[in-house]
Short mmCIF file of C-alpha atoms and ligand atoms in Angstrom, two decimals:
data_model
loop_
_atom_site.label_atom_id
_atom_site.label_comp_id
_atom_site.label_asym_id
_atom_site.label_seq_id
_atom_site.Cartn_x
_atom_site.Cartn_y
_atom_site.Cartn_z
CA UNK A 1 -117.54 -28.76 99.73
CA UNK A 2 -118.23 -29.33 96.58
CA UNK A 3 -119.83 -32.16 94.81
CA UNK A 4 -122.34 -32.07 91.79
CA UNK A 5 -126.81 -32.59 92.62
CA UNK A 6 -128.63 -34.52 89.97
CA UNK A 7 -132.08 -35.92 90.52
CA UNK A 8 -134.77 -37.89 88.77
CA UNK A 9 -132.75 -39.56 86.00
CA UNK A 10 -135.75 -41.98 85.45
CA UNK A 11 -133.49 -44.61 83.95
CA UNK A 12 -135.43 -47.16 81.97
CA UNK A 13 -138.25 -44.96 80.88
CA UNK A 14 -140.44 -47.03 78.22
CA UNK A 15 -140.80 -43.63 76.25
CA UNK A 16 -144.50 -46.11 75.00
CA UNK A 17 -145.71 -43.90 71.67
CA UNK A 18 -142.39 -43.18 70.93
CA UNK A 19 -141.31 -45.89 67.20
CA UNK A 20 -138.37 -48.33 68.05
CA UNK A 21 -135.38 -46.39 66.63
CA UNK A 22 -136.10 -43.10 68.84
CA UNK A 23 -137.64 -45.16 72.01
CA UNK A 24 -134.08 -46.88 71.78
CA UNK A 25 -132.31 -43.24 71.05
CA UNK A 26 -134.29 -41.73 74.48
CA UNK A 27 -133.48 -44.35 76.35
CA UNK A 28 -129.04 -44.72 75.88
CA UNK A 29 -130.22 -40.27 76.51
CA UNK A 30 -130.77 -41.10 79.66
CA UNK A 31 -127.95 -43.50 80.34
CA UNK A 32 -125.66 -40.62 78.64
CA UNK A 33 -126.63 -38.03 80.23
CA UNK A 34 -125.41 -39.83 83.56
CA UNK A 35 -122.53 -41.22 81.66
CA UNK A 36 -121.67 -36.74 81.10
CA UNK A 37 -122.72 -36.26 84.53
CA UNK A 38 -120.00 -38.45 86.23
CA UNK A 39 -117.73 -37.44 83.69
CA UNK A 40 -117.87 -33.94 84.96
CA UNK A 41 -117.28 -35.33 88.50
CA UNK A 42 -114.49 -36.58 87.24
CA UNK A 43 -112.92 -33.61 85.57
CA UNK A 44 -114.67 -31.25 88.26
CA UNK A 45 -112.97 -33.49 90.80
CA UNK A 46 -116.09 -33.28 93.12
CA UNK A 47 -116.26 -34.65 96.61
CA UNK A 48 -119.33 -36.07 96.17
CA UNK A 49 -121.91 -36.79 93.97
CA UNK A 50 -125.64 -36.54 95.13
CA UNK A 51 -128.43 -38.46 93.89
CA UNK A 52 -131.63 -37.12 94.58
CA UNK A 53 -134.10 -39.91 93.93
CA UNK A 54 -136.04 -41.05 90.75
CA UNK A 55 -132.67 -42.67 89.34
CA UNK A 56 -134.97 -45.51 88.03
CA UNK A 57 -138.11 -44.87 86.31
CA UNK A 58 -139.46 -48.31 87.57
CA UNK A 59 -139.56 -51.60 89.19
CA UNK A 60 -137.94 -53.16 86.00
CA UNK A 61 -133.94 -52.38 85.51
CA UNK A 62 -132.86 -53.62 81.68
CA UNK A 63 -129.22 -55.36 81.91
CA UNK A 64 -127.79 -52.55 79.83
CA UNK A 65 -128.66 -50.18 82.10
CA UNK A 66 -127.27 -53.07 85.00
CA UNK A 67 -124.19 -53.03 83.32
CA UNK A 68 -123.96 -49.38 82.34
CA UNK A 69 -124.74 -47.73 86.08
CA UNK A 70 -121.88 -50.37 87.56
CA UNK A 71 -118.98 -48.98 85.02
CA UNK A 72 -120.42 -45.50 85.60
CA UNK A 73 -120.64 -46.10 89.21
CA UNK A 74 -116.79 -47.47 89.00
CA UNK A 75 -115.26 -45.08 87.31
CA UNK A 76 -116.30 -42.53 90.77
CA UNK A 77 -115.35 -45.57 92.99
CA UNK A 78 -111.73 -45.23 91.43
CA UNK A 79 -111.51 -41.24 92.07
CA UNK A 80 -112.94 -42.36 94.95
CA UNK A 81 -116.04 -40.03 95.17
CA UNK A 82 -118.54 -41.09 97.36
CA UNK A 83 -122.73 -41.33 95.90
CA UNK A 84 -125.08 -40.57 98.66
CA UNK A 85 -128.31 -41.89 97.57
CA UNK A 86 -131.75 -41.01 98.50
CA UNK A 87 -134.38 -42.74 96.99
CA UNK A 88 -137.51 -41.39 95.74
CA UNK A 89 -141.76 -41.98 95.01
CA UNK A 90 -140.39 -44.45 91.39
CA UNK A 91 -137.76 -45.84 93.22
CA UNK A 92 -138.72 -46.91 97.02
CA UNK A 93 -136.02 -48.61 99.02
CA UNK A 94 -138.47 -51.07 100.60
CA UNK A 95 -140.81 -51.77 97.18
CA UNK A 96 -138.11 -50.88 94.45
CA UNK A 97 -135.40 -52.49 95.73
CA UNK A 98 -136.47 -55.88 96.40
CA UNK A 99 -137.73 -56.55 92.87
CA UNK A 100 -135.00 -54.64 91.63
CA UNK A 101 -131.20 -55.68 92.95
CA UNK A 102 -128.49 -53.92 92.46
CA UNK A 103 -125.04 -54.77 93.38
CA UNK A 104 -124.28 -51.38 94.69
CA UNK A 105 -120.70 -50.97 94.98
CA UNK A 106 -118.63 -49.78 98.32
CA UNK A 107 -118.84 -46.25 97.54
CA UNK A 108 -122.92 -45.38 96.88
CA UNK A 109 -124.24 -45.17 99.53
CA UNK A 110 -128.17 -45.89 99.43
CA UNK A 111 -130.50 -44.08 101.84
CA UNK A 112 -134.00 -45.85 101.23
CA UNK A 113 -135.41 -45.55 104.27
CA UNK A 114 -137.71 -42.90 105.81
CA UNK A 115 -135.27 -42.19 109.04
CA UNK A 116 -133.08 -39.74 107.79
CA UNK A 117 -129.03 -41.06 107.96
CA UNK A 118 -126.03 -39.04 108.25
CA UNK A 119 -122.97 -39.32 106.05
CA UNK A 120 -119.97 -37.76 106.17
CA UNK A 121 -117.90 -36.84 103.22
CA UNK A 122 -114.33 -36.83 102.77
CA UNK A 123 -111.75 -35.90 100.14
CA UNK A 124 -109.49 -38.11 98.93
CA UNK A 125 -106.86 -37.78 101.30
CA UNK A 126 -109.57 -38.69 103.67
CA UNK A 127 -110.32 -35.18 105.45
CA UNK A 128 -113.92 -34.40 106.09
CA UNK A 129 -115.56 -31.96 104.04
CA UNK A 130 -119.24 -31.66 104.91
CA UNK A 131 -121.78 -33.34 105.93
CA UNK A 132 -125.14 -34.97 103.68
CA UNK A 133 -128.18 -35.37 105.95
CA UNK A 134 -131.18 -38.07 103.78
CA UNK A 135 -133.81 -39.76 103.74
CA UNK A 136 -135.29 -41.94 101.35
CA UNK A 137 -138.73 -42.92 100.27
CA UNK A 138 -139.40 -46.63 101.35
CA UNK A 139 -143.24 -46.79 99.14
CA UNK A 140 -144.77 -45.65 96.22
CA UNK A 141 -146.31 -42.96 98.69
CA UNK A 142 -144.94 -40.97 101.20
CA UNK A 143 -147.72 -38.65 102.20
CA UNK A 144 -145.84 -37.47 105.22
CA UNK A 145 -143.51 -34.89 105.80
CA UNK A 146 -140.20 -36.71 105.84
CA UNK A 147 -137.96 -33.60 106.12
CA UNK A 148 -139.77 -33.55 109.16
CA UNK A 149 -137.37 -35.71 110.86
CA UNK A 150 -134.00 -34.16 110.07
CA UNK A 151 -132.07 -33.87 113.20
CA UNK A 152 -130.19 -30.09 113.90
CA UNK A 153 -127.20 -29.86 111.95
CA UNK A 154 -124.08 -30.26 113.77
CA UNK A 155 -121.99 -27.43 115.43
CA UNK A 156 -118.64 -28.72 113.51
CA UNK A 157 -118.49 -25.76 111.14
CA UNK A 158 -118.79 -28.29 108.33
CA UNK A 159 -121.17 -27.32 105.32
CA UNK A 160 -124.39 -28.83 105.92
CA UNK A 161 -126.18 -30.45 103.27
CA UNK A 162 -129.46 -31.92 103.67
CA UNK A 163 -131.34 -34.19 99.99
CA UNK A 164 -134.51 -35.48 99.63
CA UNK A 165 -136.74 -36.17 97.00
CA UNK A 166 -139.50 -33.87 97.97
CA UNK A 167 -142.72 -31.85 96.63
CA UNK A 168 -141.61 -28.51 98.00
CA UNK A 169 -145.43 -26.81 97.82
CA UNK A 170 -143.86 -23.43 96.91
CA UNK A 171 -142.01 -24.90 93.83
CA UNK A 172 -143.24 -23.99 90.17
CA UNK A 173 -144.79 -26.93 88.52
CA UNK A 174 -145.07 -28.97 91.25
CA UNK A 175 -148.92 -29.40 90.39
CA UNK A 176 -147.51 -31.96 87.94
CA UNK A 177 -146.09 -33.84 90.16
CA UNK A 178 -147.99 -36.25 92.58
CA UNK A 179 -147.31 -34.76 96.31
CA UNK A 180 -145.62 -37.71 97.82
CA UNK A 181 -143.85 -36.83 101.07
CA UNK A 182 -144.35 -32.85 100.70
CA UNK A 183 -142.59 -30.24 102.67
CA UNK A 184 -142.74 -26.11 103.69
CA UNK A 185 -140.47 -23.75 101.67
CA UNK A 186 -140.07 -22.22 105.70
CA UNK A 187 -139.44 -26.04 107.24
CA UNK A 188 -136.40 -26.31 104.75
CA UNK A 189 -135.25 -22.77 105.47
CA UNK A 190 -135.52 -22.68 109.01
CA UNK A 191 -133.40 -26.20 109.13
CA UNK A 192 -130.39 -24.82 109.55
CA UNK A 193 -128.80 -26.47 106.63
CA UNK A 194 -126.92 -24.27 103.95
CA UNK A 195 -128.00 -26.38 101.09
CA UNK A 196 -130.51 -28.54 100.37
CA UNK A 197 -130.14 -30.97 97.45
CA UNK A 198 -133.29 -31.57 96.20
CA UNK A 199 -135.32 -34.02 93.80
CA UNK A 200 -139.32 -34.56 92.57
CA UNK A 201 -140.19 -31.35 90.35
CA UNK A 202 -138.88 -31.78 86.67
CA UNK A 203 -138.82 -28.37 86.10
CA UNK A 204 -135.20 -26.88 87.17
CA UNK A 205 -135.08 -23.98 89.91
CA UNK A 206 -133.91 -22.29 92.56
CA UNK A 207 -136.45 -22.12 95.92
CA UNK A 208 -133.78 -19.77 98.02
CA UNK A 209 -130.22 -18.89 97.31
CA UNK A 210 -129.31 -18.38 101.17
CA UNK A 211 -129.77 -21.41 102.06
CA UNK A 212 -129.69 -22.85 98.82
CA UNK A 213 -132.69 -24.57 98.03
CA UNK A 214 -132.48 -26.50 94.54
CA UNK A 215 -134.05 -28.39 92.08
CA UNK A 216 -131.82 -29.61 89.37
CA UNK A 217 -134.50 -30.56 87.99
CA UNK A 218 -134.66 -34.56 85.16
CA UNK A 219 -130.91 -35.15 83.76
CA UNK A 220 -132.72 -35.90 80.57
CA UNK A 221 -136.09 -34.05 79.22
CA UNK A 222 -138.44 -36.87 78.83
CA UNK A 223 -141.37 -35.18 76.95
CA UNK A 224 -142.80 -31.37 75.33
CA UNK A 225 -143.36 -30.13 79.17
CA UNK A 226 -139.66 -30.65 79.71
CA UNK A 227 -137.98 -28.86 77.58
CA UNK A 228 -134.60 -26.38 77.52
CA UNK A 229 -131.50 -27.29 78.79
CA UNK A 230 -131.42 -30.53 81.08
CA UNK A 231 -128.53 -31.88 83.58
CA UNK A 232 -127.02 -31.11 86.87
CA UNK A 233 -126.53 -28.70 89.35
CA UNK A 234 -122.53 -28.21 90.38
CA UNK A 235 -122.54 -26.90 93.74
CA UNK A 236 -120.06 -25.31 96.23
CA UNK A 237 -120.78 -24.18 99.82
CA UNK A 238 -118.96 -23.72 102.84
CA UNK A 239 -121.02 -23.53 106.18
CA UNK A 240 -123.40 -20.20 106.69
CA UNK A 241 -122.16 -19.18 103.62
CA UNK A 242 -123.83 -18.24 100.75
CA UNK A 243 -123.55 -21.36 97.64
CA UNK A 244 -122.12 -21.25 94.50
CA UNK A 245 -124.38 -22.88 92.07
CA UNK A 246 -123.67 -23.49 87.97
CA UNK A 247 -125.41 -25.39 86.03
CA UNK A 248 -124.28 -28.38 84.07
CA UNK A 249 -125.90 -29.37 80.91
CA UNK A 250 -126.33 -33.29 79.89
CA UNK A 251 -128.97 -33.88 78.12
CA UNK A 252 -128.21 -35.18 74.64
CA UNK A 253 -131.55 -34.61 73.17
CA UNK A 254 -133.94 -31.69 73.69
CA UNK A 255 -137.87 -31.22 73.37
CA UNK A 256 -139.04 -28.17 71.67
CA UNK A 257 -141.81 -26.25 70.33
CA UNK A 258 -142.71 -23.99 68.42
CA UNK A 259 -146.13 -21.90 67.14
CA UNK A 260 -145.99 -21.76 63.14
CA UNK A 261 -148.02 -18.70 61.35
CA UNK A 262 -148.30 -16.76 58.90
CA UNK A 263 -149.22 -19.57 56.47
CA UNK A 264 -150.86 -17.27 53.99
CA UNK A 265 -149.81 -18.55 51.02
CA UNK A 266 -148.53 -21.96 52.06
CA UNK A 267 -150.49 -24.17 49.55
CA UNK A 268 -147.72 -26.50 49.45
CA UNK A 269 -146.01 -29.59 51.21
CA UNK A 270 -142.97 -27.19 49.97
CA UNK A 271 -144.03 -24.21 51.27
CA UNK A 272 -144.71 -25.47 54.52
CA UNK A 273 -142.10 -26.82 54.84
CA UNK A 274 -140.07 -23.20 54.83
CA UNK A 275 -142.73 -21.85 57.14
CA UNK A 276 -142.04 -24.77 60.14
CA UNK A 277 -138.49 -24.48 58.78
CA UNK A 278 -138.30 -20.67 59.27
CA UNK A 279 -139.75 -20.96 62.82
CA UNK A 280 -137.73 -23.54 63.29
CA UNK A 281 -134.10 -22.05 62.33
CA UNK A 282 -135.55 -18.74 64.44
CA UNK A 283 -136.09 -20.63 67.31
CA UNK A 284 -132.78 -22.37 67.77
CA UNK A 285 -130.58 -19.24 67.04
CA UNK A 286 -132.18 -17.16 70.09
CA UNK A 287 -131.83 -20.87 71.68
CA UNK A 288 -128.63 -22.98 69.85
CA UNK A 289 -128.31 -25.94 71.88
CA UNK A 290 -125.23 -27.72 72.76
CA UNK A 291 -122.77 -29.11 70.39
CA UNK A 292 -124.23 -32.63 68.63
CA UNK A 293 -127.58 -32.08 70.97
CA UNK A 294 -130.08 -33.85 68.44
CA UNK A 295 -134.46 -32.89 68.67
CA UNK A 296 -137.31 -33.83 69.22
CA UNK A 297 -139.94 -30.51 67.71
CA UNK A 298 -143.83 -30.42 67.37
CA UNK A 299 -144.61 -27.71 66.14
CA UNK A 300 -147.73 -25.83 66.35
CA UNK A 301 -149.34 -24.68 63.14
CA UNK A 302 -152.45 -22.09 63.44
CA UNK A 303 -153.92 -19.52 61.44
CA UNK A 304 -155.38 -18.72 58.32
CA UNK A 305 -153.81 -20.63 55.83
CA UNK A 306 -155.10 -22.27 52.20
CA UNK A 307 -153.91 -25.64 53.77
CA UNK A 308 -156.78 -25.56 56.68
CA UNK A 309 -158.24 -28.70 55.62
CA UNK A 310 -155.17 -30.42 55.17
CA UNK A 311 -153.77 -29.55 58.17
CA UNK A 312 -157.07 -30.54 59.88
CA UNK A 313 -155.85 -34.08 58.96
CA UNK A 314 -154.57 -36.01 61.89
CA UNK A 315 -152.70 -38.53 58.77
CA UNK A 316 -151.17 -35.14 56.79
CA UNK A 317 -149.99 -33.77 59.46
CA UNK A 318 -148.18 -36.84 60.51
CA UNK A 319 -146.89 -37.26 56.28
CA UNK A 320 -145.64 -33.22 57.59
CA UNK A 321 -144.29 -34.32 60.74
CA UNK A 322 -141.81 -36.57 58.30
CA UNK A 323 -140.86 -34.57 55.71
CA UNK A 324 -139.94 -32.48 58.56
CA UNK A 325 -137.59 -34.69 60.62
CA UNK A 326 -135.86 -35.63 57.06
CA UNK A 327 -135.36 -32.37 55.45
CA UNK A 328 -134.12 -30.38 59.30
CA UNK A 329 -132.12 -34.36 60.41
CA UNK A 330 -134.30 -33.83 63.52
CA UNK A 331 -134.33 -37.13 66.13
CA UNK A 332 -138.20 -36.50 65.56
CA UNK A 333 -141.13 -34.47 65.31
CA UNK A 334 -145.47 -34.05 65.18
CA UNK A 335 -147.44 -31.56 63.54
CA UNK A 336 -150.16 -30.48 66.26
CA UNK A 337 -153.37 -27.78 64.82
CA UNK A 338 -153.57 -25.37 66.50
CA UNK A 339 -156.88 -22.81 65.32
CA UNK A 340 -156.32 -23.43 61.60
CA UNK A 341 -158.91 -21.39 59.12
CA UNK A 342 -159.35 -20.23 55.70
CA UNK A 343 -157.22 -16.84 54.75
CA UNK A 344 -160.08 -14.34 55.01
CA UNK A 345 -160.07 -10.98 55.51
CA UNK A 346 -161.55 -9.89 58.20
CA UNK A 347 -162.17 -5.88 57.77
CA UNK A 348 -164.54 -7.23 54.64
CA UNK A 349 -166.58 -8.36 57.83
CA UNK A 350 -165.80 -5.81 59.91
CA UNK A 351 -169.19 -3.90 59.45
CA UNK A 352 -172.08 -6.77 58.23
CA UNK A 353 -175.00 -6.12 60.61
CA UNK A 354 -175.93 -9.07 62.26
CA UNK A 355 -174.19 -11.65 65.07
CA UNK A 356 -171.00 -12.19 62.51
CA UNK A 357 -170.14 -8.57 62.69
CA UNK A 358 -171.36 -8.17 66.20
CA UNK A 359 -169.34 -10.92 67.64
CA UNK A 360 -166.48 -9.76 65.54
CA UNK A 361 -166.59 -6.26 66.83
CA UNK A 362 -166.50 -7.90 70.12
CA UNK A 363 -163.39 -9.53 69.91
CA UNK A 364 -161.83 -5.68 68.46
CA UNK A 365 -162.84 -4.12 71.14
CA UNK A 366 -161.80 -7.02 73.97
CA UNK A 367 -158.90 -7.37 72.41
CA UNK A 368 -157.94 -3.20 72.36
CA UNK A 369 -159.32 -3.31 75.51
CA UNK A 370 -162.07 -0.48 75.08
CA UNK A 371 -164.32 -4.00 76.28
CA UNK A 372 -163.90 -5.20 80.34
CA UNK A 373 -164.83 -8.59 80.76
CA UNK A 374 -166.97 -8.18 83.85
CA UNK A 375 -167.59 -10.38 85.79
CA UNK A 376 -165.09 -12.60 84.98
CA UNK A 377 -163.88 -15.43 87.38
CA UNK A 378 -160.94 -17.09 87.50
CA UNK A 379 -162.32 -19.92 88.91
CA UNK A 380 -164.60 -19.90 86.25
CA UNK A 381 -161.74 -20.51 83.53
CA UNK A 382 -160.34 -23.80 82.88
CA UNK A 383 -156.06 -23.79 82.32
CA UNK A 384 -155.75 -20.21 83.84
CA UNK A 385 -154.03 -22.26 86.89
CA UNK A 386 -151.08 -23.26 84.04
CA UNK A 387 -148.46 -21.44 84.53
CA UNK A 388 -147.89 -19.01 82.04
CA UNK A 389 -151.47 -18.04 82.12
CA UNK A 390 -150.99 -14.33 83.67
CA UNK A 391 -154.18 -12.44 84.93
CA UNK A 392 -157.84 -13.24 83.46
CA UNK A 393 -158.19 -11.14 81.39
CA UNK A 394 -154.55 -11.10 79.43
CA UNK A 395 -155.37 -15.57 79.55
CA UNK A 396 -158.87 -14.73 77.85
CA UNK A 397 -157.60 -12.53 75.18
CA UNK A 398 -154.68 -15.10 74.60
CA UNK A 399 -157.25 -17.85 74.31
CA UNK A 400 -158.96 -15.49 71.86
CA UNK A 401 -155.56 -15.11 69.44
CA UNK A 402 -156.38 -15.47 65.38
CA UNK A 403 -160.64 -16.25 66.69
CA UNK A 404 -162.02 -13.68 64.38
CA UNK A 405 -160.66 -15.96 61.06
CA UNK A 406 -161.81 -19.14 62.77
CA UNK A 407 -165.39 -17.39 63.89
CA UNK A 408 -166.06 -16.18 60.14
CA UNK A 409 -165.38 -19.61 58.65
CA UNK A 410 -167.56 -21.20 60.87
CA UNK A 411 -170.79 -19.10 60.74
CA UNK A 412 -170.07 -18.47 56.77
CA UNK A 413 -170.10 -22.43 56.41
CA UNK A 414 -166.89 -23.30 56.07
CA UNK A 415 -165.51 -24.41 59.37
CA UNK A 416 -165.41 -28.44 59.42
MN1 MN B 501 -139.14 -38.06 88.91
#
């Protein structure tokens, strides 16, 4: 059986806090990503499209999205491609469907209750090609393990797929999401299904290959925490065999963050802009995106610079960001201040016989590994639970990056 696995489309996300133009573009981008997914399903002649919850962001459904959704689902109906949609915590079957009626076409199977339902998938000629077992969230706060009620797969030789919006406890970035309908990796692995089409965690990831346990991630990134290409998974699965899983990028807008250093010479707006552009171009050379990708950039400026005071000012950063949008053809941008300080020569202060000299030498010792970090307990370090933080010592070293400049600036009264 071949199918397209999508999750967390979040149609009609409000994108509050952005300008009208950007907000409208982002709302359209979610629809556009879904349209591309439907086109992919048609072009690849899949047997089914599986939606693993959070198709909608909230109760409200805009007229535009209602029309759009029915048109896209009709394209699939015309090609006789069934859609199985299991609801999530943002679009629970009992609590949200009352407030948000949709005239679902007959090719769409909506599963909005926790009782698992078994759907037989047939190809365009009417032959059985696989079985999808799915359960949905009835309320906004499903706290039980919905996978526990899934029946053992039938023994008919057809591929068996589980479809569920769930927080698998062992998944990466799970902590960014509410622990609704939590499930255990081991239970899913032992369930006898060939593939679990999961939704809820917005970070695309493979939890297991055989049986396949996959989160496709959300269809269109919504914040800077959701970077990288976004889309769906094209899956081919046979009974008792390893599934073939291929990522397809559908999101027209991407969120990316770059850190900009080397600002020692940047004493004018144009020089700063040139540094932003150079850092951005370098990042895009490594990861150019799809043709026509639109970008929302976050520039994190850090280190020693003659512009450090201006960059500390929110209004100045907003001006720099709007210049970057214009110059670099970005959809949107923001400039964030990292640790900024005046341009200083650290070496000139290293031999001081005072607390500043001591502190600088200590920093140097920590960085070079000469000083151990005694009594460093992971639980005392805020932020260490971040997935990229690494071990405690590496984490502290990363925090101390550029600290000398800030220390000198503050202790010699040149700080803010
Ligand atoms: Mn979601």
